[in-house]
CSV table of C-alpha atoms and ligand atoms in Angstrom, one decimal:
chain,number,residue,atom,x,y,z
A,3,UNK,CA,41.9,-39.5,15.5
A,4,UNK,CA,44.6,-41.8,15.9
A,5,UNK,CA,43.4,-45.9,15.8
A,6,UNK,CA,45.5,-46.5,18.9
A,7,UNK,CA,43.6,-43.5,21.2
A,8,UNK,CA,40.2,-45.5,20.3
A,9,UNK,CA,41.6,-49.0,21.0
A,10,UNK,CA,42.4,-47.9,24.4
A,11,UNK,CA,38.6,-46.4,24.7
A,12,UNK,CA,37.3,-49.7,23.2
A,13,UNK,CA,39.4,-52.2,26.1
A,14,UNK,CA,38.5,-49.6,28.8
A,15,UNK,CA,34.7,-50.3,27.9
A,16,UNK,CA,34.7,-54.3,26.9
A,17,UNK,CA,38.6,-55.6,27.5
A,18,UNK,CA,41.7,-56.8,25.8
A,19,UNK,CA,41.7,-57.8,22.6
A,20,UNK,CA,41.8,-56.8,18.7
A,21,UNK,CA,39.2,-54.2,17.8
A,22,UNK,CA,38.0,-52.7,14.4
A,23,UNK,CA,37.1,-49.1,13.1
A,24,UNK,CA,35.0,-47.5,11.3
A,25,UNK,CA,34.1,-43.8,11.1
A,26,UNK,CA,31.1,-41.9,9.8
A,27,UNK,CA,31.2,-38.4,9.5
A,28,UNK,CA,28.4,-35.4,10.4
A,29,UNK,CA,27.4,-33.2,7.0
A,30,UNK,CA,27.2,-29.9,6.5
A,31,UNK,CA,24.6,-28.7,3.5
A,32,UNK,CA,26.0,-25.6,1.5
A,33,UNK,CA,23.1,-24.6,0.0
A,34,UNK,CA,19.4,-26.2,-1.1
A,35,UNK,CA,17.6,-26.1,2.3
A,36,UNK,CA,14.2,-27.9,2.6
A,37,UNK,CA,14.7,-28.9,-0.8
A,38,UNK,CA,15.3,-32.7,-0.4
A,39,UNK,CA,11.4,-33.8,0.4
A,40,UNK,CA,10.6,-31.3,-2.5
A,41,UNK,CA,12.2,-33.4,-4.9
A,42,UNK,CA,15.1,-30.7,-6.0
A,43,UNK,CA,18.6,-30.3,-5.8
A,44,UNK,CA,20.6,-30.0,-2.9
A,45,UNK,CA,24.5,-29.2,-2.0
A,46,UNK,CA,25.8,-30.9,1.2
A,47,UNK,CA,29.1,-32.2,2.4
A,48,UNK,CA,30.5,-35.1,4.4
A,49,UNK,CA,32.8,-33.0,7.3
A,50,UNK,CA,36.1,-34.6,8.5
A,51,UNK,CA,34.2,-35.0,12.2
A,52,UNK,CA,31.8,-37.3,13.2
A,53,UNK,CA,31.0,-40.5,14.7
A,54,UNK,CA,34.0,-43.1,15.4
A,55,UNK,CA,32.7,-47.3,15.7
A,56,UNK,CA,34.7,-49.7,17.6
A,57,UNK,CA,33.4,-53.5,17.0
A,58,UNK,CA,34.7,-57.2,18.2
A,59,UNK,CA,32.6,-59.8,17.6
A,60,UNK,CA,31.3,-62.0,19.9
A,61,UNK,CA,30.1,-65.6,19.9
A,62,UNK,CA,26.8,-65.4,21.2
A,63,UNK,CA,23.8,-63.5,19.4
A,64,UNK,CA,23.7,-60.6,21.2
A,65,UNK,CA,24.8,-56.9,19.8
A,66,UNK,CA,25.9,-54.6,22.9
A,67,UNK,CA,25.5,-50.9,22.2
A,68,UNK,CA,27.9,-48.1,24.3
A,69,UNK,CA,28.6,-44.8,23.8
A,70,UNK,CA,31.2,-43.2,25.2
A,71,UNK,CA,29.4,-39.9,24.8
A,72,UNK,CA,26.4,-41.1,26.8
A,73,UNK,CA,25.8,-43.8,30.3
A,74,UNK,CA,24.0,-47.0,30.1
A,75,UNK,CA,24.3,-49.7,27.4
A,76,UNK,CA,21.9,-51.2,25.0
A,77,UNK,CA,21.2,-54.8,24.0
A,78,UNK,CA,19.8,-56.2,21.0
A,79,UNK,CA,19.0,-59.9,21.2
A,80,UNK,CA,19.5,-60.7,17.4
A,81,UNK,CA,17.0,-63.9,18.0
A,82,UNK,CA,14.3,-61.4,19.2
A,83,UNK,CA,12.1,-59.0,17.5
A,84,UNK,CA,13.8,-55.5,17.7
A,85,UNK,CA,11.6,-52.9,19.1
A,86,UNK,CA,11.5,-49.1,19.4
A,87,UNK,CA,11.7,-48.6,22.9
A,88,UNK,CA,12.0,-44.5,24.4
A,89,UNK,CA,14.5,-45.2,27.1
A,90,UNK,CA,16.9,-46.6,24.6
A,91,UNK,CA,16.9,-42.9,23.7
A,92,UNK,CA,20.2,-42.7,21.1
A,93,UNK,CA,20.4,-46.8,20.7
A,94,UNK,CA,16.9,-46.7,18.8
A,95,UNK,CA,19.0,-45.3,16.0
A,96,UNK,CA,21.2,-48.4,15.3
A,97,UNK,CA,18.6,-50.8,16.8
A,98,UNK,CA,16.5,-49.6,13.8
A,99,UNK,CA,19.5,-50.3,11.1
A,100,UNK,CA,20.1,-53.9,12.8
A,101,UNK,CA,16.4,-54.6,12.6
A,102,UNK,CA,16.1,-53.5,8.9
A,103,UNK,CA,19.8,-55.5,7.8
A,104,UNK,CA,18.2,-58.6,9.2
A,105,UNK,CA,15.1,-58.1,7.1
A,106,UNK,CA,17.2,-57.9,3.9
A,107,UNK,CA,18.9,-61.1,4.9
A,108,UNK,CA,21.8,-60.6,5.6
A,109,UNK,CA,24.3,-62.1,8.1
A,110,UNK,CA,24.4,-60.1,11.6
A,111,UNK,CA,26.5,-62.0,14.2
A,112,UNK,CA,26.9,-60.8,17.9
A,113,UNK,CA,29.1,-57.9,18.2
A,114,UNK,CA,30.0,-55.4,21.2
A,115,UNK,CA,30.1,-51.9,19.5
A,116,UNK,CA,31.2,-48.7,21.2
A,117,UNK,CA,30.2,-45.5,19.5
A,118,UNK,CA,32.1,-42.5,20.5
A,119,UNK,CA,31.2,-38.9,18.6
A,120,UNK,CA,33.0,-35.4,18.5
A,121,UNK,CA,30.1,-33.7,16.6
A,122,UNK,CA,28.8,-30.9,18.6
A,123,UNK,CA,25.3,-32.1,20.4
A,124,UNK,CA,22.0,-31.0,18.7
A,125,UNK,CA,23.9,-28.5,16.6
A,126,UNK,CA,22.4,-30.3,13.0
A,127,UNK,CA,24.9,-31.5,11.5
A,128,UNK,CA,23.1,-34.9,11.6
A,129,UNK,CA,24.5,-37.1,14.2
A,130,UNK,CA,21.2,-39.5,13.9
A,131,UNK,CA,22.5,-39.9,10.1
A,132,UNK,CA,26.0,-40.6,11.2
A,133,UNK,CA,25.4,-43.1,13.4
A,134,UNK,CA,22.6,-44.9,11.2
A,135,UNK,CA,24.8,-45.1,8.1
A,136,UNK,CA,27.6,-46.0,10.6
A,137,UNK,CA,25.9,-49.1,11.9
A,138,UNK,CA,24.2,-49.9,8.7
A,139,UNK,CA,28.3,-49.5,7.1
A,140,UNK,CA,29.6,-51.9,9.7
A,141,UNK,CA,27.2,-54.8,9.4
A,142,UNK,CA,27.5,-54.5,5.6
A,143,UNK,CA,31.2,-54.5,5.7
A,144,UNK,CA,31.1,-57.2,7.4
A,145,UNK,CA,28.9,-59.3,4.6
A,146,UNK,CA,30.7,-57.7,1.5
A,147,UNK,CA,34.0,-56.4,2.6
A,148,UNK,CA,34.2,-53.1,0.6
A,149,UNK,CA,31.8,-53.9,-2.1
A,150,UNK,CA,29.1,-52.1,-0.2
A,151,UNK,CA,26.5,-50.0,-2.4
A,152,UNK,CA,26.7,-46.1,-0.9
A,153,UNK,CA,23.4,-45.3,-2.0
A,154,UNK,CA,21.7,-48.7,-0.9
A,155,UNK,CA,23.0,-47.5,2.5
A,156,UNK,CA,21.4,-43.8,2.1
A,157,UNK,CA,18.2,-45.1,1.4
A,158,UNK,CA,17.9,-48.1,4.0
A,159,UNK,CA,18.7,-45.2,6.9
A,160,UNK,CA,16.3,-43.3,5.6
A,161,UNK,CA,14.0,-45.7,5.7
A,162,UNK,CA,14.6,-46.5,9.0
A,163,UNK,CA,14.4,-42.9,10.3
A,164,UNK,CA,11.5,-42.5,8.6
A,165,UNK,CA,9.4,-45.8,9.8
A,166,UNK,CA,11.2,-46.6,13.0
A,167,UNK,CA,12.4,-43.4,15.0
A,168,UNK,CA,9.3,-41.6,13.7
A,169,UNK,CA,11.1,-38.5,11.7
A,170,UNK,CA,10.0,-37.4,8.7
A,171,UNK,CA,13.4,-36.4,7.0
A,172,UNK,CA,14.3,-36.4,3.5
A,173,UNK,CA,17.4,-38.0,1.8
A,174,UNK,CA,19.9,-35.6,2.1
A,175,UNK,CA,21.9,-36.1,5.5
A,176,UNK,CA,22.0,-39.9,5.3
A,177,UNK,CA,23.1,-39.7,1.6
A,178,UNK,CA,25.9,-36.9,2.3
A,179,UNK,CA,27.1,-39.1,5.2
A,180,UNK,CA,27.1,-42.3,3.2
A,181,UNK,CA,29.2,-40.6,-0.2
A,182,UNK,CA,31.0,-38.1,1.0
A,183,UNK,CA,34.2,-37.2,-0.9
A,184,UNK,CA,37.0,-35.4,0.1
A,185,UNK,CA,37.4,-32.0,-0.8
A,186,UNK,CA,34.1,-32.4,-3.3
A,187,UNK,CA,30.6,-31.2,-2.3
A,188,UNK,CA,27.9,-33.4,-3.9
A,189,UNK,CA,25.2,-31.9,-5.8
A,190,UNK,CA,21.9,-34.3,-5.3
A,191,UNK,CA,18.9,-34.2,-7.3
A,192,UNK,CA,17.2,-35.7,-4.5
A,193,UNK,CA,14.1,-36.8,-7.0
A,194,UNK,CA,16.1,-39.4,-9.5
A,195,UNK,CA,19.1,-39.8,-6.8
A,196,UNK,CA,21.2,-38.8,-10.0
A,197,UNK,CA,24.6,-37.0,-8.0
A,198,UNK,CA,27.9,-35.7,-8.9
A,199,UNK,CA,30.8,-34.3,-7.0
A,200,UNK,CA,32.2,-30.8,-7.2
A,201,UNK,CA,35.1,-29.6,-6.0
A,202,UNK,CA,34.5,-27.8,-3.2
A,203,UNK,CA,37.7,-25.2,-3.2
A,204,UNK,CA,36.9,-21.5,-2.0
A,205,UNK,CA,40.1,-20.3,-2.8
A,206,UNK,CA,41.6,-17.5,-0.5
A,207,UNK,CA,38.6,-18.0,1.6
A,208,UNK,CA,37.5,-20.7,4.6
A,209,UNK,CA,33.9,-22.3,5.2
A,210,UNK,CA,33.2,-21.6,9.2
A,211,UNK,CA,31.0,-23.6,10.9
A,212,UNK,CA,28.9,-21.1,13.6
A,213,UNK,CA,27.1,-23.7,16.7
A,214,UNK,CA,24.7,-20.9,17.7
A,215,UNK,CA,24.4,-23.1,20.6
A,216,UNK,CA,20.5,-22.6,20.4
A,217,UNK,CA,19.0,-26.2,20.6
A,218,UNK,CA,16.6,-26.8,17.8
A,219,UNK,CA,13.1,-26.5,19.4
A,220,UNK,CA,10.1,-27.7,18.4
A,221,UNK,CA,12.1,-28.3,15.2
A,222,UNK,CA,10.5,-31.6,14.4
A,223,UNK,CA,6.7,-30.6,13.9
A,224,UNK,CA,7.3,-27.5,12.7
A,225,UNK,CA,9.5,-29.6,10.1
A,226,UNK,CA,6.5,-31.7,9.6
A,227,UNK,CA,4.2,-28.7,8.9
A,228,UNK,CA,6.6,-27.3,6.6
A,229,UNK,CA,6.1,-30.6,4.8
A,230,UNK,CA,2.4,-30.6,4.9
A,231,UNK,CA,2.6,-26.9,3.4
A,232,UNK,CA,5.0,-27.7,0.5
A,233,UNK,CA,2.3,-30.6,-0.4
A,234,UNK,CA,-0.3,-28.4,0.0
A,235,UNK,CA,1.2,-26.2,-2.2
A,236,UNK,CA,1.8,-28.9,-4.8
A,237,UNK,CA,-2.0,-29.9,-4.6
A,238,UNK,CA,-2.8,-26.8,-5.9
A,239,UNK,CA,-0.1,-26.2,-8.3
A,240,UNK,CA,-1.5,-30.0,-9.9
A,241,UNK,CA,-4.7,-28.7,-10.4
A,242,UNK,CA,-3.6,-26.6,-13.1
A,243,UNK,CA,-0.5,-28.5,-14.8
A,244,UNK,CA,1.3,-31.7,-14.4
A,245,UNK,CA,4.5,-31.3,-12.3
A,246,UNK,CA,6.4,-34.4,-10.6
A,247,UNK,CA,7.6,-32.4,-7.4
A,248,UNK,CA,7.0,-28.4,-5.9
A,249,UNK,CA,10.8,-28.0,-7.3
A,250,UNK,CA,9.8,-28.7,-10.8
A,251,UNK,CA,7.2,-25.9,-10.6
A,252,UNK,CA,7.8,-22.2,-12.2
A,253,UNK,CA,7.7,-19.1,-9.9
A,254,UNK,CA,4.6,-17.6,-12.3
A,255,UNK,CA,2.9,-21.0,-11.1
A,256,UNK,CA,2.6,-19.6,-7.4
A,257,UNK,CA,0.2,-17.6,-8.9
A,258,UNK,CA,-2.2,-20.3,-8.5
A,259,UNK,CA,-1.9,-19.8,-5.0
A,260,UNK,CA,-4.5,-18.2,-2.8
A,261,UNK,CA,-3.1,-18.5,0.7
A,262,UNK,CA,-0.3,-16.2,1.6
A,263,UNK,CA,1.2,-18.6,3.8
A,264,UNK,CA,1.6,-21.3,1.3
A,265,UNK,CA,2.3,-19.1,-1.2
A,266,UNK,CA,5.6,-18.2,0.4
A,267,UNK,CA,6.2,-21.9,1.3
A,268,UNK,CA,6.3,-22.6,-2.2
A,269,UNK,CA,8.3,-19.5,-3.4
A,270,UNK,CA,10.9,-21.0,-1.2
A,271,UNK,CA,11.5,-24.1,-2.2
A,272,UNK,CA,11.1,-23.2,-6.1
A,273,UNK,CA,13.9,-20.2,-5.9
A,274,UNK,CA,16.0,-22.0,-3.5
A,275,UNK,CA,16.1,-24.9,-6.0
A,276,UNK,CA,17.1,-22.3,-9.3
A,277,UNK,CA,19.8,-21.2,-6.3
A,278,UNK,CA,21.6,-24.5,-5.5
A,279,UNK,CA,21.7,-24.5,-10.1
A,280,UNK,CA,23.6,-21.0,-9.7
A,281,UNK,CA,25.9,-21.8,-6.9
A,282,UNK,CA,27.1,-24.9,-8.1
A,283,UNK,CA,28.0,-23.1,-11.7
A,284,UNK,CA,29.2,-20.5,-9.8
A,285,UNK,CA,31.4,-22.2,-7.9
A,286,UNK,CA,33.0,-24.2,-10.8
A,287,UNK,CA,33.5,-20.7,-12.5
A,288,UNK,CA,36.0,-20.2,-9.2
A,289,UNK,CA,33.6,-17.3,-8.6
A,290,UNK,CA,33.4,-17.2,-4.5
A,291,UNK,CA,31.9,-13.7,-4.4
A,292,UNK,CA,29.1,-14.8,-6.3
A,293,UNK,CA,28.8,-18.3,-4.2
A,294,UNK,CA,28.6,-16.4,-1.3
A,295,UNK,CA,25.8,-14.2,-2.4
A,296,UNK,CA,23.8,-16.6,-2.7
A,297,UNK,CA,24.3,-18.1,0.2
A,298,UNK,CA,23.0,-14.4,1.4
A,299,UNK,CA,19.8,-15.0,-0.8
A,300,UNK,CA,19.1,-18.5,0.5
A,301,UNK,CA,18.9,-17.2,4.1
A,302,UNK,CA,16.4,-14.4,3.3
A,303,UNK,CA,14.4,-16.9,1.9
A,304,UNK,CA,14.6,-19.2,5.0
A,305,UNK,CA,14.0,-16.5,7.0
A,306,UNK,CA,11.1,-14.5,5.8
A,307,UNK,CA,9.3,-17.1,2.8
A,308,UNK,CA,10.4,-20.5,5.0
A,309,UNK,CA,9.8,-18.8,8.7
A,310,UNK,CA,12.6,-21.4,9.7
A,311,UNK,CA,15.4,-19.4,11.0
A,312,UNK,CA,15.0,-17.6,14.5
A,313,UNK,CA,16.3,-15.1,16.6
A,314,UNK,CA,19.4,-17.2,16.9
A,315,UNK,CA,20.2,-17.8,13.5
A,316,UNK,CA,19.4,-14.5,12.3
A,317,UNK,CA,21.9,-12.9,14.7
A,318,UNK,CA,24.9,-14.8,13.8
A,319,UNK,CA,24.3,-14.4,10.2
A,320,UNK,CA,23.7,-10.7,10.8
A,321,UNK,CA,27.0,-10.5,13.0
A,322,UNK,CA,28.5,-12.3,10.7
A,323,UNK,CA,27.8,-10.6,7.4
A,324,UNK,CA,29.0,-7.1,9.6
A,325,UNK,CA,32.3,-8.7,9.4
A,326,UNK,CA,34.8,-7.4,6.8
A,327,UNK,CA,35.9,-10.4,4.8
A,328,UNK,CA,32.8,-12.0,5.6
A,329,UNK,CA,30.9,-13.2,2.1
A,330,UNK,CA,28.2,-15.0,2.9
A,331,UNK,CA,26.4,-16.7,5.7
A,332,UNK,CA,23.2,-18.9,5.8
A,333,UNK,CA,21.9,-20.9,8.0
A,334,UNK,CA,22.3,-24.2,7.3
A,335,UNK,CA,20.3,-28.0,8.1
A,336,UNK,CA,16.6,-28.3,9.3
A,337,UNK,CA,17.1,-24.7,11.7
A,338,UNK,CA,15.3,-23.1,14.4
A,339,UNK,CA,18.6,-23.5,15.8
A,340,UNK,CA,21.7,-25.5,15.2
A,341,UNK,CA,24.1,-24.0,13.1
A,342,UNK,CA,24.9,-21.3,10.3
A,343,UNK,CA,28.2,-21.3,8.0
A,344,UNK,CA,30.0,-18.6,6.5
A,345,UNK,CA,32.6,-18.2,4.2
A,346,UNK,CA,35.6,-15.7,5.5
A,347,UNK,CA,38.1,-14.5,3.8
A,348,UNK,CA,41.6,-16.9,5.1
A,349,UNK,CA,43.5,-13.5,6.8
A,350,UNK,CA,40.3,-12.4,8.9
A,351,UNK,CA,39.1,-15.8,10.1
A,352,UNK,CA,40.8,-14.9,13.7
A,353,UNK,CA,39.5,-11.6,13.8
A,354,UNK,CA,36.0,-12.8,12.4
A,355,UNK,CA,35.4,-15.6,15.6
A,356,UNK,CA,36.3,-13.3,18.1
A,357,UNK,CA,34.1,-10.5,16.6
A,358,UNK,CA,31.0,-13.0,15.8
A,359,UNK,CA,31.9,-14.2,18.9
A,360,UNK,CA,31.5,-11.5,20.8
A,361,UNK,CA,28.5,-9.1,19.4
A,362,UNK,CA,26.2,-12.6,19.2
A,363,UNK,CA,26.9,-13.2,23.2
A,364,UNK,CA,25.8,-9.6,23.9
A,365,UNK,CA,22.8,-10.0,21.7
A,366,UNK,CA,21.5,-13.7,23.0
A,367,UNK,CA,23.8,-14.3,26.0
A,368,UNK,CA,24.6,-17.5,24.9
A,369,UNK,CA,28.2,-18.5,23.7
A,370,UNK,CA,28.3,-19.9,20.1
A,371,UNK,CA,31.1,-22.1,19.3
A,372,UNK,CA,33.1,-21.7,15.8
A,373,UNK,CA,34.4,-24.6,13.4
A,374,UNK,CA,36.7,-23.9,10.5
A,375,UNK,CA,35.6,-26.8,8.4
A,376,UNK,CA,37.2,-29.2,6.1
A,377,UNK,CA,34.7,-31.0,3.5
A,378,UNK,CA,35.9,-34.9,4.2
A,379,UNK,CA,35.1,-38.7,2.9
A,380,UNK,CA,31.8,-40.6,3.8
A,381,UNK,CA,31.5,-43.4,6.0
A,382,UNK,CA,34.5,-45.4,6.3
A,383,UNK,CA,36.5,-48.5,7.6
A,384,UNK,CA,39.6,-47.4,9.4
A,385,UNK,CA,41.5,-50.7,9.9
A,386,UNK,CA,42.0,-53.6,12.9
A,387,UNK,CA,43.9,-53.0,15.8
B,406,GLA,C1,17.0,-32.0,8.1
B,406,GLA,C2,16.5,-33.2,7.4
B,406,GLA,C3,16.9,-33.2,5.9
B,406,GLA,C4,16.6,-31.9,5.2
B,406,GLA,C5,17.1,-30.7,6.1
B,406,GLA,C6,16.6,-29.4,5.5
B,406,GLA,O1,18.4,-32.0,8.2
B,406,GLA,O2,17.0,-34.4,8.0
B,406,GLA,O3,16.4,-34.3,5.2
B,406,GLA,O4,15.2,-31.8,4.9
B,406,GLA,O5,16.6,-30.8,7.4
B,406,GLA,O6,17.2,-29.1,4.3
């Protein structure tokens, strides 16, 4: 978006004057799904949409939260103790980073911020981690300039999701948002924090983005009892043989396991780790085909070893994979709901929307929206205007 277009949206909201922005984009995970709180690898990417910041500072010690996306305002008296409060609904998000910034020590002077988003509501492609790296990037910028340290930032948000808002996510969103690279996906071995980039380049072929349009219900506790499972299953692994994580495990170690249920809990997160290995040395082999296929094999696993998938997800990765030119499609993020991806041939893309399009609305009734999707750069500062 052009600097000038947000300006304007900044003076509408707060008044003349020179503004600053910074943007912080939503992620998209390519494969390694509930692998992060397991201690594996995983295989996300920053997208070139997200979450825009507008900031002036002001003389007074008060931060002023807007979003253009959403009414009301928020405001955090720096000299008071930051709370979470439910009615600030969104604003607990950057109240959290602002309460945890001050902690460290660092500077945070009065500023009026306005927040104004084009990722797709609830679809999963982590607007809570946008907007907490986002704030946590602009008061940091504003200490160091831009000697800022990326994975500091990933782990503070996470933190702050973690102890303030009350979720229980893992790593990956908030460290995809804060490192994104263009073009590159990072692959994350979420147990050391050890990453590197790959170039993320599907040759004749395009990564679609598929909003099934399906919010994500009761998506956070049965996250959390996915959680308890997978350390359930670790329990039992440890009392036989010394493993750090469930992802370091062997798939003759689910043997060990009684329960059917947690057995298949395990076998997820164990073959979807060995997955993410294959994909990325696929991928850097140029061999798309074989990308895609497992992308295939990661959503069988979600779907029938994970139970995390849906009626929703299951039919546009069903609809999809119909598709000629279609080569994979997986869900993709925390699911029950959100969104799937799928990688399409360049020439049938057209064809492949309006078909997808078409047979998932007569099999849910609910229109899903379509995103061909550029991999982009993490959180960044835009300039002064
Ligand atoms: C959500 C969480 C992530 C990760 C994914 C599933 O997006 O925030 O930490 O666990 O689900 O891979």
């Amino acid at each position: 978006m052009e600097l000038n277009v947000l300006k304007d949206m900044f003076i509408q909201e707060y008044g003349e004057g020179e503004v600053e922005v910074y943007f912080s984009p939503g992620r998209v995970n390519l494969i390694g799904e509930h692998i992060d709180y397991n201690g594996g690898y995983v295989f996300p990417g920053a997208l070139t949409i997200g979450i825009y910041g507008m900031v002036r500072e002001r003389e007074d010690n008060i931060i002023r939260l807007r979003s253009k996306n959403a009414n009301g305002e928020i405001i955090v008296n720096l000299q008071e103790d930051i709370r979470y409060d439910e009615k600030d609904d969104w604003g607990n998000y950057p109240k959290g980073v602002i309460k945890k910034i001050k902690e460290l020590g660092y500077n945070v002077n009065g500023l009026d911020i306005l927040f104004y988003s084009n990722l797709p509501d609830g679809a999963g492609l982590s607007s809570s981690a946008a907007i907490e790296v986002l704030t946590a990037y602009i008061l940091l910028h504003k200490n160091k300039g831009d000697d800022v340290d990326r994975v500091e930032i990933a782990k503070m948000c996470q933190e702050v999701e973690n102890k303030f808002v009350g979720v229980n996510c893992g790593i990956m969103d908030q460290f995809a948002v804060a490192l994104g690279r263009e073009n590159n996906a990072i692959l994350l071995d979420c147990a050391s924090l050890y990453y590197e980039y790959v170039p993320f380049d599907l040759k004749d072929a395009s990564l679609v983005i598929m909003n099934t349009n399906k919010r994500r219900e009761l998506s956070e506790s049965k996250y959390n009892e996915r959680r308890a499972e997978c350390d359930k299953a670790l329990e039992i692994i440890r009392t036989h043989r010394e493993v750090e994580n469930l992802c370091q495990a062997d798939v003759k170690d689910l043997d060990y396991i009684e329960d059917e249920v947690i057995k298949k809990r395990a076998r997820h997160a164990i073959t979807e780790n060995i997955r993410v290995k294959d994909a990325v040395r696929v991928l850097r082999e140029g061999d798309i085909e074989a990308f895609s296929k497992l992308l295939i094999e990661s959503h069988k696993s979600l779907k029938d070893d994970y139970e995390v998938t849906g009626l929703h997800l299951d039919t546009i990765v069903e609809e999809a994979l119909k598709v000629k030119g279609c080569l994979g499609a997986r869900m993709t993020g925390a699911g029950f709901g959100g969104c799937a991806i799928a990688v399409v041939k360049n020439e049938v893309v057209d064809e492949f929307i309006k078909e997808v399009s078409k047979n998932y609305k007569e099999k849910t009734g609910i229109e899903a929206a379509f995103y061909v999707s550029k991999i982009g750069d993490g959180v960044k500062y835009m300039g002064r205007c």
